[in-house]
PDB file of C-alpha atoms in Angstrom:
ATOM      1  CA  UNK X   1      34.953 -98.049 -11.781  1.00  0.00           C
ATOM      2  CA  UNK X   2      33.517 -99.855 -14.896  1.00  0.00           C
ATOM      3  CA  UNK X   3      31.960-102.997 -13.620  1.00  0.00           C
ATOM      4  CA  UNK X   4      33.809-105.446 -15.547  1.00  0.00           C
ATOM      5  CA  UNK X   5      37.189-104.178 -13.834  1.00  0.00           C
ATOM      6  CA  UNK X   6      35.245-104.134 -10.207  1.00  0.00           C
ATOM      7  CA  UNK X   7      34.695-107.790 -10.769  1.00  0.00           C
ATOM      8  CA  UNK X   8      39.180-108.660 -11.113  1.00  0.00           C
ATOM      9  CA  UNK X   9      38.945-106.790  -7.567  1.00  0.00           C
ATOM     10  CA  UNK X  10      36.111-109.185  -5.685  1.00  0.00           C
ATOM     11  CA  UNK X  11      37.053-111.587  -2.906  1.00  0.00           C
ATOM     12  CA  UNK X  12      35.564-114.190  -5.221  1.00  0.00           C
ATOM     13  CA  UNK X  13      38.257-113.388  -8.226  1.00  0.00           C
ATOM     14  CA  UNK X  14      40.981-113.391  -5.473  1.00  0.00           C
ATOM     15  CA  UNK X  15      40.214-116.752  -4.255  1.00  0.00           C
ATOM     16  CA  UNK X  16      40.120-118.498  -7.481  1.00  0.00           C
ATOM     17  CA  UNK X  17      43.722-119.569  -8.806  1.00  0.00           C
ATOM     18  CA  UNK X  18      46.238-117.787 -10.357  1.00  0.00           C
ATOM     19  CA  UNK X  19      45.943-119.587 -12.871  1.00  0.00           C
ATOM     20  CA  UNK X  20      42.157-118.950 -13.329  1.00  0.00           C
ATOM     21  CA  UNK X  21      42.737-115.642 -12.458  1.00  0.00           C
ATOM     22  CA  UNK X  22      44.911-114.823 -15.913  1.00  0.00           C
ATOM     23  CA  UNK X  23      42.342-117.010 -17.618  1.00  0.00           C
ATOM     24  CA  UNK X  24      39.541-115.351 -17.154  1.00  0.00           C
ATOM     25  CA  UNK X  25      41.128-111.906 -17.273  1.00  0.00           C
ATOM     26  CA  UNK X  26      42.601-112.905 -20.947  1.00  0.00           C
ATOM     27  CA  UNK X  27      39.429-115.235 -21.988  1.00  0.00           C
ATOM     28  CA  UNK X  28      37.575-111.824 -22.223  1.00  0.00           C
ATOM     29  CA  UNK X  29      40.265-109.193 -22.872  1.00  0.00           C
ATOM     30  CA  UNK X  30      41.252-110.668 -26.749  1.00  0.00           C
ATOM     31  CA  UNK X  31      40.404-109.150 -29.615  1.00  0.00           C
ATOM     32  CA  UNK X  32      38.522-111.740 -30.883  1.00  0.00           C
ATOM     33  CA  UNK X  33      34.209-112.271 -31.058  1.00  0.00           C
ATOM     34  CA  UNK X  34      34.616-115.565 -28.611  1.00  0.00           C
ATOM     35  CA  UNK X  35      36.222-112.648 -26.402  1.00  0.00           C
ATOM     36  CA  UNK X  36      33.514-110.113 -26.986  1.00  0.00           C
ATOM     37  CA  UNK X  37      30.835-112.694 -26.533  1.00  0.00           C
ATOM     38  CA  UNK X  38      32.914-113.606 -22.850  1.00  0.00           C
ATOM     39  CA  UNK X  39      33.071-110.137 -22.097  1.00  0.00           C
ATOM     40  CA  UNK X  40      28.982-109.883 -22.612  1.00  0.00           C
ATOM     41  CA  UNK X  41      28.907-113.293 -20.791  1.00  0.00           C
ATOM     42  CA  UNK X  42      30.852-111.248 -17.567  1.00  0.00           C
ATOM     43  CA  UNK X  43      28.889-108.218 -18.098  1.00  0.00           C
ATOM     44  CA  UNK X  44      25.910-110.109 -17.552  1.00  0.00           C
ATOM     45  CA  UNK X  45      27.909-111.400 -13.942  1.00  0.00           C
ATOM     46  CA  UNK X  46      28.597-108.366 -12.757  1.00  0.00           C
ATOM     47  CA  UNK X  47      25.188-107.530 -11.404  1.00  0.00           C
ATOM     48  CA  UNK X  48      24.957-105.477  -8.059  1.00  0.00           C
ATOM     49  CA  UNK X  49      24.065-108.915  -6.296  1.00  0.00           C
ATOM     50  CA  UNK X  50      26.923-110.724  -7.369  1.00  0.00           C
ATOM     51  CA  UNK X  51      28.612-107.801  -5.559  1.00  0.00           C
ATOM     52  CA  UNK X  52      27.197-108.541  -2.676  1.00  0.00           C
ATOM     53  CA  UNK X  53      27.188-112.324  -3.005  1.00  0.00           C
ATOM     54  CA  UNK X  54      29.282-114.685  -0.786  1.00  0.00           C
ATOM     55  CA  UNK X  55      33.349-115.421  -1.765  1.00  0.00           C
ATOM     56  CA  UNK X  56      32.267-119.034  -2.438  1.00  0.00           C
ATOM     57  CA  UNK X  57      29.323-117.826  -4.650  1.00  0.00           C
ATOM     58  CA  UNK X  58      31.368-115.185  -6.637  1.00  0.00           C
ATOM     59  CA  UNK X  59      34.564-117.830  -7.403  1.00  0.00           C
ATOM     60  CA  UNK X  60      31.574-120.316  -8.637  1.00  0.00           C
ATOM     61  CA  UNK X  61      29.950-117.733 -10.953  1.00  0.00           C
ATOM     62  CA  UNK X  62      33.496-116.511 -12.340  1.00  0.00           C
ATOM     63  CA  UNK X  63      34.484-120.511 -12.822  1.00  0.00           C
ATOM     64  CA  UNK X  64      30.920-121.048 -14.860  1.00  0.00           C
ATOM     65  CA  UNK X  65      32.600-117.992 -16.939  1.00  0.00           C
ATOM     66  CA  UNK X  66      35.706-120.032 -17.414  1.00  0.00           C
ATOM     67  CA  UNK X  67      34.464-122.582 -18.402  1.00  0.00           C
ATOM     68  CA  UNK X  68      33.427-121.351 -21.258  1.00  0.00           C
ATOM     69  CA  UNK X  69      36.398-119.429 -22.392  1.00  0.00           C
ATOM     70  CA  UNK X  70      38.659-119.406 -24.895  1.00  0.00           C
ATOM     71  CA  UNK X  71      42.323-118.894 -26.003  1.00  0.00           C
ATOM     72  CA  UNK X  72      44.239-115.464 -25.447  1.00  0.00           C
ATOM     73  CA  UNK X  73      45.466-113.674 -27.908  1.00  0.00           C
ATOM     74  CA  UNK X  74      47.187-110.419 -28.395  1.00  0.00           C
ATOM     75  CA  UNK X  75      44.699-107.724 -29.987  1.00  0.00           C
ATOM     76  CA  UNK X  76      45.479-107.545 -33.053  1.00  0.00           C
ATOM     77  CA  UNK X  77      45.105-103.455 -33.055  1.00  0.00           C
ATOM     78  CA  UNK X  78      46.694-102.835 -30.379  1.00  0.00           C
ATOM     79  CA  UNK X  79      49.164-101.282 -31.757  1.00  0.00           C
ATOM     80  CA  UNK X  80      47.353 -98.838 -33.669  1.00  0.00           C
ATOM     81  CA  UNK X  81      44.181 -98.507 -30.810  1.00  0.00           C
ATOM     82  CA  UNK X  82      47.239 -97.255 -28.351  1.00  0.00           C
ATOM     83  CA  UNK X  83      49.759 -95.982 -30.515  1.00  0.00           C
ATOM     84  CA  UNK X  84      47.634 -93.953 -33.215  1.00  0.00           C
ATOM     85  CA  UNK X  85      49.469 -95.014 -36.289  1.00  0.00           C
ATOM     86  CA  UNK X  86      49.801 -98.434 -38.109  1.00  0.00           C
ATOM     87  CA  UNK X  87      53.131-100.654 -38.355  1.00  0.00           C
ATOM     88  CA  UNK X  88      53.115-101.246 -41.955  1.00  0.00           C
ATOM     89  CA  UNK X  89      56.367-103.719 -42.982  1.00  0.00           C
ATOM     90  CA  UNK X  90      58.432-104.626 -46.268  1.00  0.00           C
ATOM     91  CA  UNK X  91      60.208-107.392 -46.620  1.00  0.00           C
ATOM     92  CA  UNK X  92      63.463-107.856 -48.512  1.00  0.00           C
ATOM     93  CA  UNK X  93      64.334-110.603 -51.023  1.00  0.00           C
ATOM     94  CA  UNK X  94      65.330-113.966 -49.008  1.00  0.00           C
ATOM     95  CA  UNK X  95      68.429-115.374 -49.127  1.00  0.00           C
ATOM     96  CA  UNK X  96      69.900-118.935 -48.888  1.00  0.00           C
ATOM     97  CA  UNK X  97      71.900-119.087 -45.828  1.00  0.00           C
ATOM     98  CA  UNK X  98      72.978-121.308 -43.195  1.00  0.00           C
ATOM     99  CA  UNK X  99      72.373-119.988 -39.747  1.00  0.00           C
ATOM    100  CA  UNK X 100      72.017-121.515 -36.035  1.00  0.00           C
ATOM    101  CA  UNK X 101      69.886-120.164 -33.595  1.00  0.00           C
ATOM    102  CA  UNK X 102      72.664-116.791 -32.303  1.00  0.00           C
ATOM    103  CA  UNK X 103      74.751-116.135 -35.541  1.00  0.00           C
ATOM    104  CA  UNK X 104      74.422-116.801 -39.414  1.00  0.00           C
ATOM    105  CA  UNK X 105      76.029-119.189 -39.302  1.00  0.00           C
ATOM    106  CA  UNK X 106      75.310-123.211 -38.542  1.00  0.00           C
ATOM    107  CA  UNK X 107      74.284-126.246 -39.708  1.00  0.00           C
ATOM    108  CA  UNK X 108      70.363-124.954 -40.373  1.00  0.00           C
ATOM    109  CA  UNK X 109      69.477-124.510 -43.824  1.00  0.00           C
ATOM    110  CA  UNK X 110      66.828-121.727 -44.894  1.00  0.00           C
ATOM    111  CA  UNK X 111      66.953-118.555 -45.544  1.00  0.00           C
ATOM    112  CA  UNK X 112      67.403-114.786 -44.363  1.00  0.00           C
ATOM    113  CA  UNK X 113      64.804-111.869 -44.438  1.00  0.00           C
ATOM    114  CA  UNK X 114      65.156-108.110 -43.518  1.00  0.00           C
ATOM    115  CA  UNK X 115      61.622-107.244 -42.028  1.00  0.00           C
ATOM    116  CA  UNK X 116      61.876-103.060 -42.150  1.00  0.00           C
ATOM    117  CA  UNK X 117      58.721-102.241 -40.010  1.00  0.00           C
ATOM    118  CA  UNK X 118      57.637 -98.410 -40.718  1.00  0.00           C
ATOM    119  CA  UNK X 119      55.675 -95.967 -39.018  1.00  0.00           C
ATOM    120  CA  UNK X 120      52.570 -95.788 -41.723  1.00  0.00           C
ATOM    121  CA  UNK X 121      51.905 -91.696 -40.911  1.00  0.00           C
ATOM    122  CA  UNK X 122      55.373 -90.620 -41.526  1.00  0.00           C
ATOM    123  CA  UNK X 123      56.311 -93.615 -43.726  1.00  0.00           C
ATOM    124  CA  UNK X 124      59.779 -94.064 -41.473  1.00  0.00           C
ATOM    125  CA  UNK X 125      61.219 -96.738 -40.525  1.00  0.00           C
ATOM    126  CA  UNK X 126      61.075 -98.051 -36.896  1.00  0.00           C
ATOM    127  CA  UNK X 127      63.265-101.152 -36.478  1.00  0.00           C
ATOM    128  CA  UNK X 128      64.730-103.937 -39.217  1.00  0.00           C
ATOM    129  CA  UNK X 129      64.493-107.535 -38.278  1.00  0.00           C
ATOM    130  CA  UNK X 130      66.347-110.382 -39.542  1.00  0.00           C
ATOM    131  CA  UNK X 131      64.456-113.167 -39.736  1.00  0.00           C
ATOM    132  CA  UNK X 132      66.193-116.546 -40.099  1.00  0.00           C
ATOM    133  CA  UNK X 133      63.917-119.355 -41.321  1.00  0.00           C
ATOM    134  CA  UNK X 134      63.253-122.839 -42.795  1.00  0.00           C
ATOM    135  CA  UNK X 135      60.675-121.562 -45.090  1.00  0.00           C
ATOM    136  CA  UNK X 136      60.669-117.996 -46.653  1.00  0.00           C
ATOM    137  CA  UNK X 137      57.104-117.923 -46.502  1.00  0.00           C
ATOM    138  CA  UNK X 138      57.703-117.336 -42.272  1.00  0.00           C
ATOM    139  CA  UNK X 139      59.197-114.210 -42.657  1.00  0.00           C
ATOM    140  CA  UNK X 140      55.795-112.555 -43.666  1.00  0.00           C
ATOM    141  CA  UNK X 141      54.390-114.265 -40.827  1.00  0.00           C
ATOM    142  CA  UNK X 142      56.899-112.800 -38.115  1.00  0.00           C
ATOM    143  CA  UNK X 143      56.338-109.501 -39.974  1.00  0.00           C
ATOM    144  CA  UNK X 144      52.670-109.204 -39.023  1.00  0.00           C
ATOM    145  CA  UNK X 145      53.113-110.494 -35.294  1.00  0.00           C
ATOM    146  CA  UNK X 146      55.664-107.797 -34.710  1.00  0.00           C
ATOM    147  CA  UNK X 147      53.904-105.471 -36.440  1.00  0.00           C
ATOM    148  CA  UNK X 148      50.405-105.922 -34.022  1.00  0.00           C
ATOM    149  CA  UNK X 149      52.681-105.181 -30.866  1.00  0.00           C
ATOM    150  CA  UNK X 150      53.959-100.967 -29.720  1.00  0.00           C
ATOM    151  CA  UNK X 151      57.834-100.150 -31.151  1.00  0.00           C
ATOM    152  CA  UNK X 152      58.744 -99.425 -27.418  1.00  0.00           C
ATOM    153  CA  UNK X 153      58.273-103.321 -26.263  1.00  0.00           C
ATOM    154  CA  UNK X 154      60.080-104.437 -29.316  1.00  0.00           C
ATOM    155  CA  UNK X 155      62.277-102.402 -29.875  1.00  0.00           C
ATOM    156  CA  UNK X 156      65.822-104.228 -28.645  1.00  0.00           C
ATOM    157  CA  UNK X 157      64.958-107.490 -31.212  1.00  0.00           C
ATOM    158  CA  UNK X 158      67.383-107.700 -34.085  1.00  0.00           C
ATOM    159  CA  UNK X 159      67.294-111.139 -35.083  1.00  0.00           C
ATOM    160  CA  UNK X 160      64.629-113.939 -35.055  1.00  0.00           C
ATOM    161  CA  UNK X 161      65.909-117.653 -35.441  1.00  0.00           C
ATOM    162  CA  UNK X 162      63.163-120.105 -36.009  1.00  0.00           C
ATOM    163  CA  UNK X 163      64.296-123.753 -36.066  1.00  0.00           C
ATOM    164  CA  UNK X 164      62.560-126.656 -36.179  1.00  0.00           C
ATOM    165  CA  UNK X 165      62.522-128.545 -32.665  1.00  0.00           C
ATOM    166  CA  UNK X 166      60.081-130.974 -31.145  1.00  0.00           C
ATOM    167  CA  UNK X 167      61.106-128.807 -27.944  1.00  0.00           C
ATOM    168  CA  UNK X 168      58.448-126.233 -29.153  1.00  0.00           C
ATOM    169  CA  UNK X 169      59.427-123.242 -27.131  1.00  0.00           C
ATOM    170  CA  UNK X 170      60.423-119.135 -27.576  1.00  0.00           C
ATOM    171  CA  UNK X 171      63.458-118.138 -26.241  1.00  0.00           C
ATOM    172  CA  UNK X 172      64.917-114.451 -25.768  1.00  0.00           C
ATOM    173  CA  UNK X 173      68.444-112.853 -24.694  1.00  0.00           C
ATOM    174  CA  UNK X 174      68.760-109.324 -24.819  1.00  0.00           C
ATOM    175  CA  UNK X 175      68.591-108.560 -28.570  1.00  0.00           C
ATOM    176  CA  UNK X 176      66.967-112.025 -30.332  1.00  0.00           C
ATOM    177  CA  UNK X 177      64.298-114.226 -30.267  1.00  0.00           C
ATOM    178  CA  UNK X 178      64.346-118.105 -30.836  1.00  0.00           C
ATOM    179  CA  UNK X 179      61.163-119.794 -32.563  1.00  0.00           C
ATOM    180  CA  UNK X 180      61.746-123.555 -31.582  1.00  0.00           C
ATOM    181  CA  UNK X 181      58.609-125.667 -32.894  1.00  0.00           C
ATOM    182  CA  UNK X 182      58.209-128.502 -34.906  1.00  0.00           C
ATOM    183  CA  UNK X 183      55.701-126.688 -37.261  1.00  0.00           C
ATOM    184  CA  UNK X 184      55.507-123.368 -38.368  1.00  0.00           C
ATOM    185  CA  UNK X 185      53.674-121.046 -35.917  1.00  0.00           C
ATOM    186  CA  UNK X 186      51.409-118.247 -37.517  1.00  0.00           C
ATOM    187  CA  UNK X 187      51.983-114.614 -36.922  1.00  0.00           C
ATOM    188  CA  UNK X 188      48.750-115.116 -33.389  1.00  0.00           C
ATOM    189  CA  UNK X 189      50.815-116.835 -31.776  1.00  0.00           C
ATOM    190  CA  UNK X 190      54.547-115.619 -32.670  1.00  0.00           C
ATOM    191  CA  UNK X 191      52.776-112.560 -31.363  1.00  0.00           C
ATOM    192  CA  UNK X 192      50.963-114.042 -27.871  1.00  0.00           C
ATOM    193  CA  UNK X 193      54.001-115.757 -26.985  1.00  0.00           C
ATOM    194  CA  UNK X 194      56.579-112.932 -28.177  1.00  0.00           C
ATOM    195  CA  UNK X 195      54.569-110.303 -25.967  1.00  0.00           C
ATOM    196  CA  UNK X 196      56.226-112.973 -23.045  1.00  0.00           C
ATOM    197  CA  UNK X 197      59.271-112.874 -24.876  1.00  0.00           C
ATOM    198  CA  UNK X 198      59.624-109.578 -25.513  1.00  0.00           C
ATOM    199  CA  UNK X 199      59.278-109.032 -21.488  1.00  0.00           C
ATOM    200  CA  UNK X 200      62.533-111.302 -21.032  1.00  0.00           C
ATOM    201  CA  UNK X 201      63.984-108.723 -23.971  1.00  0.00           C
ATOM    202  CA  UNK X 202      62.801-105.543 -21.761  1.00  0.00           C
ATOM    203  CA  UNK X 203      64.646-106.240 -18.841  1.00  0.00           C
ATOM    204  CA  UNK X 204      67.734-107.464 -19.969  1.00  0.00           C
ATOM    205  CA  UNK X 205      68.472-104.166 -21.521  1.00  0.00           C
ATOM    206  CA  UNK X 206      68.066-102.397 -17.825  1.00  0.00           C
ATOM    207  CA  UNK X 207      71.332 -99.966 -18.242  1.00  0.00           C
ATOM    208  CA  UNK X 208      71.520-100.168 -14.462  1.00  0.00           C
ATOM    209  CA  UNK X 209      71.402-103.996 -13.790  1.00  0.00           C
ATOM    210  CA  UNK X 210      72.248-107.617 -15.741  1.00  0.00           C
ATOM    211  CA  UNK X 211      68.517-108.139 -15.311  1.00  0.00           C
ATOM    212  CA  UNK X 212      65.938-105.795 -14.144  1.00  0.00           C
ATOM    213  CA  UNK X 213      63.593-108.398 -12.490  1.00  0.00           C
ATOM    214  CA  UNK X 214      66.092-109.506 -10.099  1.00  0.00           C
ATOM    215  CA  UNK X 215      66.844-105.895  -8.684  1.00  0.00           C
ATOM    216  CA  UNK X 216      65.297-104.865  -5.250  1.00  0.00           C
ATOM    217  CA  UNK X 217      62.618-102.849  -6.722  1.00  0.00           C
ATOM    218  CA  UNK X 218      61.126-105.183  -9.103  1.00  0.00           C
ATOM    219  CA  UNK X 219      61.440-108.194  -6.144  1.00  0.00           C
ATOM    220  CA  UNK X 220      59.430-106.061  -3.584  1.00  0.00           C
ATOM    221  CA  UNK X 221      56.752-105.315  -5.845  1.00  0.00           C
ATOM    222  CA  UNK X 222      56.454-109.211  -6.833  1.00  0.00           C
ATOM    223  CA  UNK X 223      56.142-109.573  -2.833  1.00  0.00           C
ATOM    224  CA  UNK X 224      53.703-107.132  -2.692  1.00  0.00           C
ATOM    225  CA  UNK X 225      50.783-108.322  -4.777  1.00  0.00           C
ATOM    226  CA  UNK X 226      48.814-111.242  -6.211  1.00  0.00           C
ATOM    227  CA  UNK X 227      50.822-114.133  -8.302  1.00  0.00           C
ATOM    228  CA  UNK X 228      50.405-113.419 -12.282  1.00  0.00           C
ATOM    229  CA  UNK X 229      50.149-116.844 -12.843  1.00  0.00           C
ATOM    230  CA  UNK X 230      51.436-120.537 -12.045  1.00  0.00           C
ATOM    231  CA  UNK X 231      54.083-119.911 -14.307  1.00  0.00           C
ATOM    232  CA  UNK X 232      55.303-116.448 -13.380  1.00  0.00           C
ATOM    233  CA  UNK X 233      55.531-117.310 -10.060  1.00  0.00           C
ATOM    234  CA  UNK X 234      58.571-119.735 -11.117  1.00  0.00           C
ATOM    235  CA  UNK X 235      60.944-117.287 -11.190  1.00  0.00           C
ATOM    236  CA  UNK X 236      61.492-113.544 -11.107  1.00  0.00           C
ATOM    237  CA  UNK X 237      62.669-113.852 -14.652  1.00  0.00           C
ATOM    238  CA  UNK X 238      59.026-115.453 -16.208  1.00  0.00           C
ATOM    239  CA  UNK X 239      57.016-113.650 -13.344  1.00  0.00           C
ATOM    240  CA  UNK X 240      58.173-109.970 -15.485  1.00  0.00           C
ATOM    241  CA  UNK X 241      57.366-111.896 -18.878  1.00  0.00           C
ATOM    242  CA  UNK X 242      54.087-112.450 -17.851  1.00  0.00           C
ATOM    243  CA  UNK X 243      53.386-109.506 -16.876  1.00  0.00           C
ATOM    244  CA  UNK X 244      54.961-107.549 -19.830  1.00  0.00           C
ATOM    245  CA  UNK X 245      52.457-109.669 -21.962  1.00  0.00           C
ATOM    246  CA  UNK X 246      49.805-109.415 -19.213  1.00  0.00           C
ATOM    247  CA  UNK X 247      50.141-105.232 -20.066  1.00  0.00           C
ATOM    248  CA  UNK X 248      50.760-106.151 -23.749  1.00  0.00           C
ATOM    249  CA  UNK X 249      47.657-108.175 -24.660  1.00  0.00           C
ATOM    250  CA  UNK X 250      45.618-105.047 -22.728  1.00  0.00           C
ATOM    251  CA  UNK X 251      46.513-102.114 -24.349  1.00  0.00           C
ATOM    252  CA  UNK X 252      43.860-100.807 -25.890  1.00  0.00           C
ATOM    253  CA  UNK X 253      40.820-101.600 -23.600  1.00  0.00           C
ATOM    254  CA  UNK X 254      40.398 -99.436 -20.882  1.00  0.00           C
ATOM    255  CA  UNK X 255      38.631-101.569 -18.423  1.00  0.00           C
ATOM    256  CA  UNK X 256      41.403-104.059 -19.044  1.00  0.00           C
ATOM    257  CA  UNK X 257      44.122-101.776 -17.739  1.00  0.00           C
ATOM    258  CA  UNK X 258      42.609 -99.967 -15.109  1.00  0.00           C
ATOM    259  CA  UNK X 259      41.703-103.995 -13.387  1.00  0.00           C
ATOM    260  CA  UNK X 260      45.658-104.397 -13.636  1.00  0.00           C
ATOM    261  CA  UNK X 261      46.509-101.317 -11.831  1.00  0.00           C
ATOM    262  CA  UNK X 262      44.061-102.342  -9.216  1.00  0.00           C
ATOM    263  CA  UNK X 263      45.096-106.253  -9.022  1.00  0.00           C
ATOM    264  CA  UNK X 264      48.747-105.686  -9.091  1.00  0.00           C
ATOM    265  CA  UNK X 265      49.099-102.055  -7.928  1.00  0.00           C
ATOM    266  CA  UNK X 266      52.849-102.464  -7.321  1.00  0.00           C
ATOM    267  CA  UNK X 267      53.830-104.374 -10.170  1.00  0.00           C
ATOM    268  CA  UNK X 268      52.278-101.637 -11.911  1.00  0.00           C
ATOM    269  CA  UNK X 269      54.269 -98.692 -10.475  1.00  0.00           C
ATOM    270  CA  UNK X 270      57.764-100.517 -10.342  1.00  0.00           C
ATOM    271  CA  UNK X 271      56.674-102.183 -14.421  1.00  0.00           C
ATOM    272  CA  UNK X 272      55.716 -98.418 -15.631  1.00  0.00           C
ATOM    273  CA  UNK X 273      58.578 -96.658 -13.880  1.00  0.00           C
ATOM    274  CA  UNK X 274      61.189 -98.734 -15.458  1.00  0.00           C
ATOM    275  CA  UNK X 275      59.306 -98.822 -18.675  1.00  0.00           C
ATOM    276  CA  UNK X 276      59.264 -95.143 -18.493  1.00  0.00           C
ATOM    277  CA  UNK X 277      63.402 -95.155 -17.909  1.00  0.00           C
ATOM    278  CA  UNK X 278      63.487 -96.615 -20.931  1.00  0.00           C
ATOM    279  CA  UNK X 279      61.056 -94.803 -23.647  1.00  0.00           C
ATOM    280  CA  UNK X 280      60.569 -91.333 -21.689  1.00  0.00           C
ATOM    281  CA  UNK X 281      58.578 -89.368 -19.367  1.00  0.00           C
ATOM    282  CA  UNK X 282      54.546 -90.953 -19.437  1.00  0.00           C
ATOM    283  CA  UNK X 283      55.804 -93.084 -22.124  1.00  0.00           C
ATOM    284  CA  UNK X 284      53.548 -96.504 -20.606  1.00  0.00           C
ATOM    285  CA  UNK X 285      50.304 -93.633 -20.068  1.00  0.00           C
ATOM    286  CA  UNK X 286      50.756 -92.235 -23.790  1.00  0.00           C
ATOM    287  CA  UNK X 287      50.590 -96.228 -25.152  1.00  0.00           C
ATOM    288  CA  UNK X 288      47.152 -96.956 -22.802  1.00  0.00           C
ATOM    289  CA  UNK X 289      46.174 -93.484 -23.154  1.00  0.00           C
ATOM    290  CA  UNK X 290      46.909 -92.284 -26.076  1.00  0.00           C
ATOM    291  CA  UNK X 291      47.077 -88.621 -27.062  1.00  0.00           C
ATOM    292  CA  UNK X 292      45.935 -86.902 -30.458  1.00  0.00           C
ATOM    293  CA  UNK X 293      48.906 -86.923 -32.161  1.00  0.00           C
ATOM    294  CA  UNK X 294      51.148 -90.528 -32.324  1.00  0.00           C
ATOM    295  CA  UNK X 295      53.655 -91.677 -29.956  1.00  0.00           C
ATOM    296  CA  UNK X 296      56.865 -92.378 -31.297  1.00  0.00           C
ATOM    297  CA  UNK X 297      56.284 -91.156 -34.750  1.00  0.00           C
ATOM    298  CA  UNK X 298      60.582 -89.811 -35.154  1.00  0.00           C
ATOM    299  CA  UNK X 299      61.615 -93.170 -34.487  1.00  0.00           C
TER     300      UNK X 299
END
């Protein structure tokens, strides 16, 4: 086991919080040099003393790489590191409309976008997104967040209202996503937060259930391993967000997915057997393994 992953499975990692837990693990998992640096930073850690160091002494050296960390983000090629194509997009000309945050229309004034997102090898298109906004600038920016993240997680999202609300929160039923902020977010963090989102979108299209993370399956595995984080453990309903965006944000990096699979072994199973049910046979393996030729490329 690469070292880096060995380290997510120490005594010392399981002590600290949950919420230090998904802090560290994201602080160096990003695709970003602050990342690569805190990746170096853990390398150096994860020495064959700190192995054999005390619980105490291992939570202390992890915290002293906390510290230091900085924000998650979703890789920014992770869709083309696990996929093996591109998601090119074109937009179409915006509109004038009126919209509220489930239909066209309300008492919101902006405009309306058709994002196409294509597969850039065979030039198809994957999935069309209208994007209801204040500005018609946004559009481009919802564009390249969705376009960062695999068709199969986003693949149920037809709509995207952003409004402008000092409530600053994302929202997601089974087919749209809400932007609520009192700015305009750029297409980092549409994309961090959606990969939550997008988790909320996942299992409300279970064909067998209302909501996948409230069947049996999904509640044993939940009772079966380590909390995500603070936040997950709220419900059964964030607790699958964050782990869709847990999986999300470490596609690509190897390390990264084989310490998930050994912190939350059952989450794991019940996440990529469901996922599976709803992409295909190996679908999950294919996106953090991919094979020579590119996943998904008919759709």
């Amino acid at each position: 086991m690469d070292k880096v992953a060995q380290v997510f499975t120490t005594d010392g990692f399981k002590s600290l919080t949950s919420d230090e837990q998904t802090g560290l693990f994201n602080y160096t998992s990003a695709a970003s040099s602050r990342s690569a640096h805190m990746r170096e930073v853990l390398k150096g850690v994860a020495t064959d003393e700190f192995f054999n160091e005390s619980v105490s002494n291992q939570a202390a050296a992890l915290r002293k790489v906390l510290d230091n960390g900085g924000s998650p983000q979703v890789n920014r090629g992770v869709n083309a590191e696990s996929t093996g194509y591109e998601t090119t997009y074109k937009l179409s000309k915006s509109t004038a409309t009126t919209y509220s945050e489930y239909s066209k229309d309300g008492d919101v004034k902006g405009y309306q976008t058709a994002v196409t997102l294509n597969n850039s090898i065979t030039e198809q298109p994957q999935q069309v997104v209208n994007a209801y906004i204040t500005e018609a600038s946004q559009a481009r920016e919802v564009a390249k967040a969705y376009a960062v993240i695999p068709y199969e997680f986003r693949q149920y999202i037809t709509n995207v209202f952003q409004t402008n609300n000092d409530g600053n929160t994302f929202n997601t039923g089974k087919d749209m996503m809400a932007i609520r902020m009192n700015f305009l977010p750029k297409n980092g963090q549409i994309a961090m937060t959606g990969a939550h989102e997008l988790g909320h979108s996942l299992t409300f299209n279970d064909p067998n259930s209302d909501d996948y993370s409230h069947t049996q399956e999904w509640t044993d595995a939940v009772k079966a391993d380590a909390a995500v984080s603070d936040y997950g453990s709220s419900n059964e309903d964030e607790g699958f967000a964050e782990f869709t965006q847990l999986v999300i944000s470490s596609l690509g990096n190897s390390h990264d997915m084989q310490a998930i699979q050994t912190m939350y072994p059952h989450r794991w199973a019940a996440f990529e057997k469901y996922f599976n049910s709803l992409n295909g046979d190996n679908a999950l393996e294919k996106l953090y393994s991919p094979v020579s030729t590119p996943f998904n490329e008919t759709n």
